[in-house]
Amino acid sequence: MPIPEDVTGDEIDKDVRQELQSLPKTLADDVARNLVMVARLLDEDPEGAYGYSRVALRLASRVAAVREAAGFAAYASQKYGEALAEFRAAKRMTGNIDLWPVMADCERGLGRPEKALDMAGAPEVHKLDKAGQVEMRLVAAGARRDMGQLDAAIVTLQSPELAANSVQPWTARLRYAYADALLAAGRESEAREWFAKAVEADRDGSTDASDRLAELDGVEFMDALVEDDEDDNDEDDNDEAPAAPKADEDENPQD
């Protein structure tokens, strides 16, 4: 797959670059450039990112960072079985359990919410940092919802992290998930309160909490483009048939 000339491979994280040092330099550079493309495209073009990840995987399948990148590209493309296999491979290579929550979410994607809940109760969860534990809680709540257990999903999300006033990187998503679960359970007034709290914490627009809040408040947004088109049409209508001037009564006096 073609790679833009401005991509050198130096853009990747230094820890990944260090992993690639086990490869011949030319090969390491090729792998690095493909990993850069995976990172660039992951959010906006998951299938494109997936394509570059397969190239990197073909070149360096024994590098844990490559297996992890391939896992995230497959995950973003909803290829959950493939993603899970790559994440497991990366975990075997490094012994790192940071991928545990996303592995559990892959189980959800594969239609196995019970397995995701088993993983949420596993000893590995206690080894996760705070962000990882919050992520695991979100996955567990999602699994409960998959199983139709709305009240259990709500209880799962009730935690010190949810109640905290300080804003952390996960705060907006946690509050959003809680609001969404409340709404699904028919608790609309509480849901509105938590969507509003999610908006307060969502400094980078990672959720659509503001849209959901507006929807609950009955606010409708008119498409600006549609409105402009209507205005243009009105102007065209006015231009098509200019009104004839009214004759002055004094100009044509009748005898």
Short mmCIF file of C-alpha atoms in Angstrom, two decimals:
data_model
loop_
_atom_site.label_atom_id
_atom_site.label_comp_id
_atom_site.label_asym_id
_atom_site.label_seq_id
_atom_site.Cartn_x
_atom_site.Cartn_y
_atom_site.Cartn_z
CA MET A 1 0.00 0.00 0.00
CA PRO A 2 1.33 3.47 -0.84
CA ILE A 3 2.64 5.60 2.01
CA PRO A 4 2.91 9.42 1.73
CA GLU A 5 6.46 10.67 1.35
CA ASP A 6 6.19 12.85 4.44
CA VAL A 7 5.81 9.73 6.63
CA THR A 8 9.30 8.80 7.79
CA GLY A 9 8.56 6.35 10.61
CA ASP A 10 10.22 8.62 13.16
CA GLU A 11 6.74 9.72 14.26
CA ILE A 12 6.11 6.53 16.23
CA ASP A 13 6.43 6.23 19.98
CA LYS A 14 9.99 5.76 21.20
CA ASP A 15 9.08 2.51 23.00
CA VAL A 16 7.77 1.06 19.74
CA ARG A 17 10.88 2.26 17.93
CA GLN A 18 12.96 0.45 20.53
CA GLU A 19 11.02 -2.78 19.91
CA LEU A 20 11.74 -2.47 16.20
CA GLN A 21 15.48 -2.31 16.81
CA SER A 22 15.54 -6.09 16.77
CA LEU A 23 14.86 -5.88 13.02
CA PRO A 24 17.25 -4.92 10.22
CA LYS A 25 17.17 -1.13 9.82
CA THR A 26 15.48 -1.03 6.40
CA LEU A 27 12.83 -3.47 7.55
CA ALA A 28 12.34 -1.58 10.81
CA ASP A 29 11.81 1.65 8.87
CA ASP A 30 9.22 0.00 6.60
CA VAL A 31 7.34 -1.41 9.58
CA ALA A 32 7.48 1.93 11.41
CA ARG A 33 6.02 3.81 8.44
CA ASN A 34 3.14 1.34 8.20
CA LEU A 35 2.48 1.68 11.93
CA VAL A 36 2.37 5.46 11.54
CA MET A 37 -0.32 5.05 8.87
CA VAL A 38 -2.30 2.74 11.17
CA ALA A 39 -2.28 5.41 13.87
CA ARG A 40 -3.21 8.16 11.41
CA LEU A 41 -6.19 6.35 9.92
CA LEU A 42 -7.52 4.38 12.86
CA ASP A 43 -10.35 6.77 13.78
CA GLU A 44 -11.36 8.17 10.39
CA ASP A 45 -10.62 5.24 8.07
CA PRO A 46 -10.52 1.96 10.04
CA GLU A 47 -10.42 -0.19 6.90
CA GLY A 48 -7.45 1.80 5.61
CA ALA A 49 -5.70 1.40 8.95
CA TYR A 50 -6.46 -2.32 8.83
CA GLY A 51 -4.78 -2.60 5.43
CA TYR A 52 -1.57 -0.99 6.68
CA SER A 53 -1.63 -3.14 9.81
CA ARG A 54 -1.71 -6.29 7.67
CA VAL A 55 1.39 -5.10 5.83
CA ALA A 56 3.19 -4.46 9.12
CA LEU A 57 2.06 -7.84 10.39
CA ARG A 58 3.41 -9.58 7.31
CA LEU A 59 6.77 -7.87 7.79
CA ALA A 60 7.18 -8.28 11.55
CA SER A 61 4.67 -10.64 13.18
CA ARG A 62 7.04 -11.37 16.08
CA VAL A 63 7.02 -7.77 17.33
CA ALA A 64 4.45 -7.22 20.10
CA ALA A 65 3.76 -3.61 19.10
CA VAL A 66 2.86 -4.79 15.60
CA ARG A 67 0.47 -7.42 16.94
CA GLU A 68 -1.14 -4.80 19.19
CA ALA A 69 -1.54 -2.31 16.33
CA ALA A 70 -3.05 -5.05 14.17
CA GLY A 71 -5.45 -5.83 17.01
CA PHE A 72 -6.65 -2.25 17.30
CA ALA A 73 -7.06 -1.92 13.53
CA ALA A 74 -9.13 -5.12 13.42
CA TYR A 75 -11.13 -3.96 16.46
CA ALA A 76 -11.90 -0.61 14.82
CA SER A 77 -13.04 -2.51 11.72
CA GLN A 78 -15.33 -4.70 13.87
CA LYS A 79 -13.29 -7.84 13.10
CA TYR A 80 -13.54 -8.90 16.71
CA GLY A 81 -12.30 -12.48 16.40
CA GLU A 82 -9.19 -11.35 14.59
CA ALA A 83 -8.66 -8.49 17.04
CA LEU A 84 -8.92 -10.83 20.01
CA ALA A 85 -6.33 -13.19 18.50
CA GLU A 86 -3.88 -10.32 17.97
CA PHE A 87 -4.40 -8.92 21.47
CA ARG A 88 -3.83 -12.37 22.97
CA ALA A 89 -0.63 -12.72 20.97
CA ALA A 90 0.62 -9.32 22.18
CA LYS A 91 -0.23 -10.23 25.77
CA ARG A 92 1.67 -13.52 25.49
CA MET A 93 4.73 -11.69 24.16
CA THR A 94 4.85 -8.99 26.81
CA GLY A 95 2.93 -10.32 29.80
CA ASN A 96 1.22 -6.91 29.90
CA ILE A 97 -2.44 -6.92 30.98
CA ASP A 98 -3.31 -3.41 29.75
CA LEU A 99 -5.25 -4.93 26.85
CA TRP A 100 -7.56 -6.90 29.16
CA PRO A 101 -10.58 -4.51 28.88
CA VAL A 102 -10.48 -4.32 25.08
CA MET A 103 -10.10 -8.09 24.92
CA ALA A 104 -13.25 -8.38 27.03
CA ASP A 105 -15.02 -5.96 24.70
CA CYS A 106 -14.05 -8.19 21.78
CA GLU A 107 -15.91 -10.99 23.55
CA ARG A 108 -18.96 -8.72 23.59
CA GLY A 109 -18.50 -8.05 19.89
CA LEU A 110 -18.46 -11.79 19.29
CA GLY A 111 -21.80 -12.14 21.09
CA ARG A 112 -20.32 -13.56 24.29
CA PRO A 113 -21.24 -11.04 27.03
CA GLU A 114 -21.03 -13.74 29.70
CA LYS A 115 -17.36 -14.25 28.84
CA ALA A 116 -16.79 -10.48 29.09
CA LEU A 117 -18.33 -10.51 32.58
CA ASP A 118 -16.10 -13.42 33.58
CA MET A 119 -13.10 -11.35 32.51
CA ALA A 120 -14.40 -8.36 34.50
CA GLY A 121 -14.22 -10.49 37.63
CA ALA A 122 -10.80 -11.98 36.91
CA PRO A 123 -7.67 -11.29 39.03
CA GLU A 124 -6.10 -9.44 36.08
CA VAL A 125 -8.45 -6.51 36.67
CA HIS A 126 -6.76 -5.70 39.99
CA LYS A 127 -3.48 -5.25 38.13
CA LEU A 128 -4.92 -2.58 35.85
CA ASP A 129 -4.32 1.11 36.51
CA LYS A 130 -7.25 3.38 37.33
CA ALA A 131 -8.01 4.13 33.67
CA GLY A 132 -7.98 0.41 32.87
CA GLN A 133 -10.30 -0.39 35.75
CA VAL A 134 -12.77 2.27 34.62
CA GLU A 135 -12.60 0.88 31.08
CA MET A 136 -13.30 -2.59 32.44
CA ARG A 137 -16.32 -1.23 34.32
CA LEU A 138 -17.66 0.28 31.09
CA VAL A 139 -17.24 -3.03 29.28
CA ALA A 140 -18.95 -4.93 32.11
CA ALA A 141 -21.90 -2.51 32.07
CA GLY A 142 -22.14 -2.93 28.31
CA ALA A 143 -22.20 -6.70 28.75
CA ARG A 144 -25.03 -6.38 31.26
CA ARG A 145 -26.99 -4.32 28.75
CA ASP A 146 -26.28 -6.90 26.04
CA MET A 147 -27.99 -9.41 28.32
CA GLY A 148 -30.96 -7.12 28.95
CA GLN A 149 -29.93 -6.43 32.56
CA LEU A 150 -30.43 -2.67 32.61
CA ASP A 151 -30.62 -2.24 36.38
CA ALA A 152 -27.44 -4.29 36.82
CA ALA A 153 -25.72 -2.14 34.19
CA ILE A 154 -26.65 1.01 36.14
CA VAL A 155 -25.35 -0.46 39.40
CA THR A 156 -22.12 -1.56 37.68
CA LEU A 157 -21.39 2.04 36.67
CA GLN A 158 -22.05 3.46 40.13
CA SER A 159 -18.55 3.92 41.49
CA PRO A 160 -16.28 6.44 43.25
CA GLU A 161 -15.00 7.48 39.80
CA LEU A 162 -18.55 8.34 38.71
CA ALA A 163 -19.24 10.34 41.86
CA ALA A 164 -15.93 12.23 41.82
CA ASN A 165 -16.05 15.96 41.06
CA SER A 166 -12.59 16.01 39.50
CA VAL A 167 -12.44 15.53 35.73
CA GLN A 168 -10.22 12.74 34.46
CA PRO A 169 -9.71 11.47 30.88
CA TRP A 170 -12.40 8.84 31.42
CA THR A 171 -14.96 11.03 33.25
CA ALA A 172 -17.03 12.13 30.25
CA ARG A 173 -17.37 8.59 28.86
CA LEU A 174 -18.27 7.16 32.27
CA ARG A 175 -20.94 9.79 32.90
CA TYR A 176 -22.26 9.37 29.36
CA ALA A 177 -22.56 5.60 29.74
CA TYR A 178 -24.40 6.07 33.03
CA ALA A 179 -26.80 8.60 31.51
CA ASP A 180 -27.44 6.33 28.54
CA ALA A 181 -28.17 3.37 30.82
CA LEU A 182 -30.57 5.47 32.90
CA LEU A 183 -32.38 6.59 29.77
CA ALA A 184 -32.66 3.01 28.52
CA ALA A 185 -34.25 2.13 31.87
CA GLY A 186 -36.81 4.93 31.48
CA ARG A 187 -35.30 7.20 34.13
CA GLU A 188 -35.34 10.29 31.91
CA SER A 189 -34.91 13.07 34.47
CA GLU A 190 -31.86 11.36 35.98
CA ALA A 191 -30.50 10.69 32.52
CA ARG A 192 -30.79 14.37 31.65
CA GLU A 193 -28.85 15.30 34.78
CA TRP A 194 -26.00 12.92 33.90
CA PHE A 195 -25.87 13.90 30.24
CA ALA A 196 -25.43 17.49 31.48
CA LYS A 197 -22.60 16.33 33.75
CA ALA A 198 -21.03 14.50 30.82
CA VAL A 199 -21.13 17.70 28.78
CA GLU A 200 -19.30 19.52 31.57
CA ALA A 201 -16.51 16.93 31.52
CA ASP A 202 -16.32 16.46 27.75
CA ARG A 203 -13.64 18.99 26.94
CA ASP A 204 -12.52 17.43 23.67
CA GLY A 205 -15.90 16.38 22.26
CA SER A 206 -15.30 12.66 22.68
CA THR A 207 -19.04 12.01 23.14
CA ASP A 208 -22.25 13.39 21.66
CA ALA A 209 -23.57 14.21 25.13
CA SER A 210 -24.53 17.76 24.11
CA ASP A 211 -26.69 16.42 21.27
CA ARG A 212 -28.35 13.88 23.55
CA LEU A 213 -29.05 16.58 26.13
CA ALA A 214 -30.56 18.86 23.49
CA GLU A 215 -32.71 15.99 22.25
CA LEU A 216 -34.07 15.41 25.76
CA ASP A 217 -34.80 19.13 26.07
CA GLY A 218 -36.71 19.08 22.78
CA VAL A 219 -34.27 21.30 20.93
CA GLU A 220 -34.24 20.80 17.17
CA PHE A 221 -31.33 21.83 14.99
CA MET A 222 -32.07 22.96 11.43
CA ASP A 223 -29.50 21.96 8.86
CA ALA A 224 -27.70 25.18 7.93
CA LEU A 225 -27.20 24.01 4.35
CA VAL A 226 -30.90 23.29 3.92
CA GLU A 227 -31.74 26.70 5.34
CA ASP A 228 -29.31 28.39 2.94
CA ASP A 229 -30.81 26.49 0.00
CA GLU A 230 -34.29 27.63 0.98
CA ASP A 231 -33.12 31.23 1.21
CA ASP A 232 -31.52 30.97 -2.24
CA ASN A 233 -34.72 29.52 -3.69
CA ASP A 234 -36.72 32.38 -2.22
CA GLU A 235 -34.35 34.86 -3.82
CA ASP A 236 -34.63 33.07 -7.17
CA ASP A 237 -38.42 33.20 -6.97
CA ASN A 238 -38.25 36.91 -6.37
CA ASP A 239 -35.95 37.37 -9.37
CA GLU A 240 -38.05 35.34 -11.82
CA ALA A 241 -41.05 37.68 -12.24
CA PRO A 242 -40.54 41.25 -11.13
CA ALA A 243 -43.81 42.99 -10.42
CA ALA A 244 -45.05 45.38 -13.10
CA PRO A 245 -45.06 49.01 -11.98
CA LYS A 246 -48.48 50.29 -11.00
CA ALA A 247 -49.73 52.99 -13.29
CA ASP A 248 -50.10 56.37 -11.71
CA GLU A 249 -53.75 57.37 -11.80
CA ASP A 250 -52.75 60.87 -12.95
CA GLU A 251 -50.85 59.56 -15.98
CA ASN A 252 -53.93 58.18 -17.73
CA PRO A 253 -56.86 60.46 -16.97
CA GLN A 254 -60.09 59.43 -18.47
CA ASP A 255 -62.13 61.97 -20.36
#
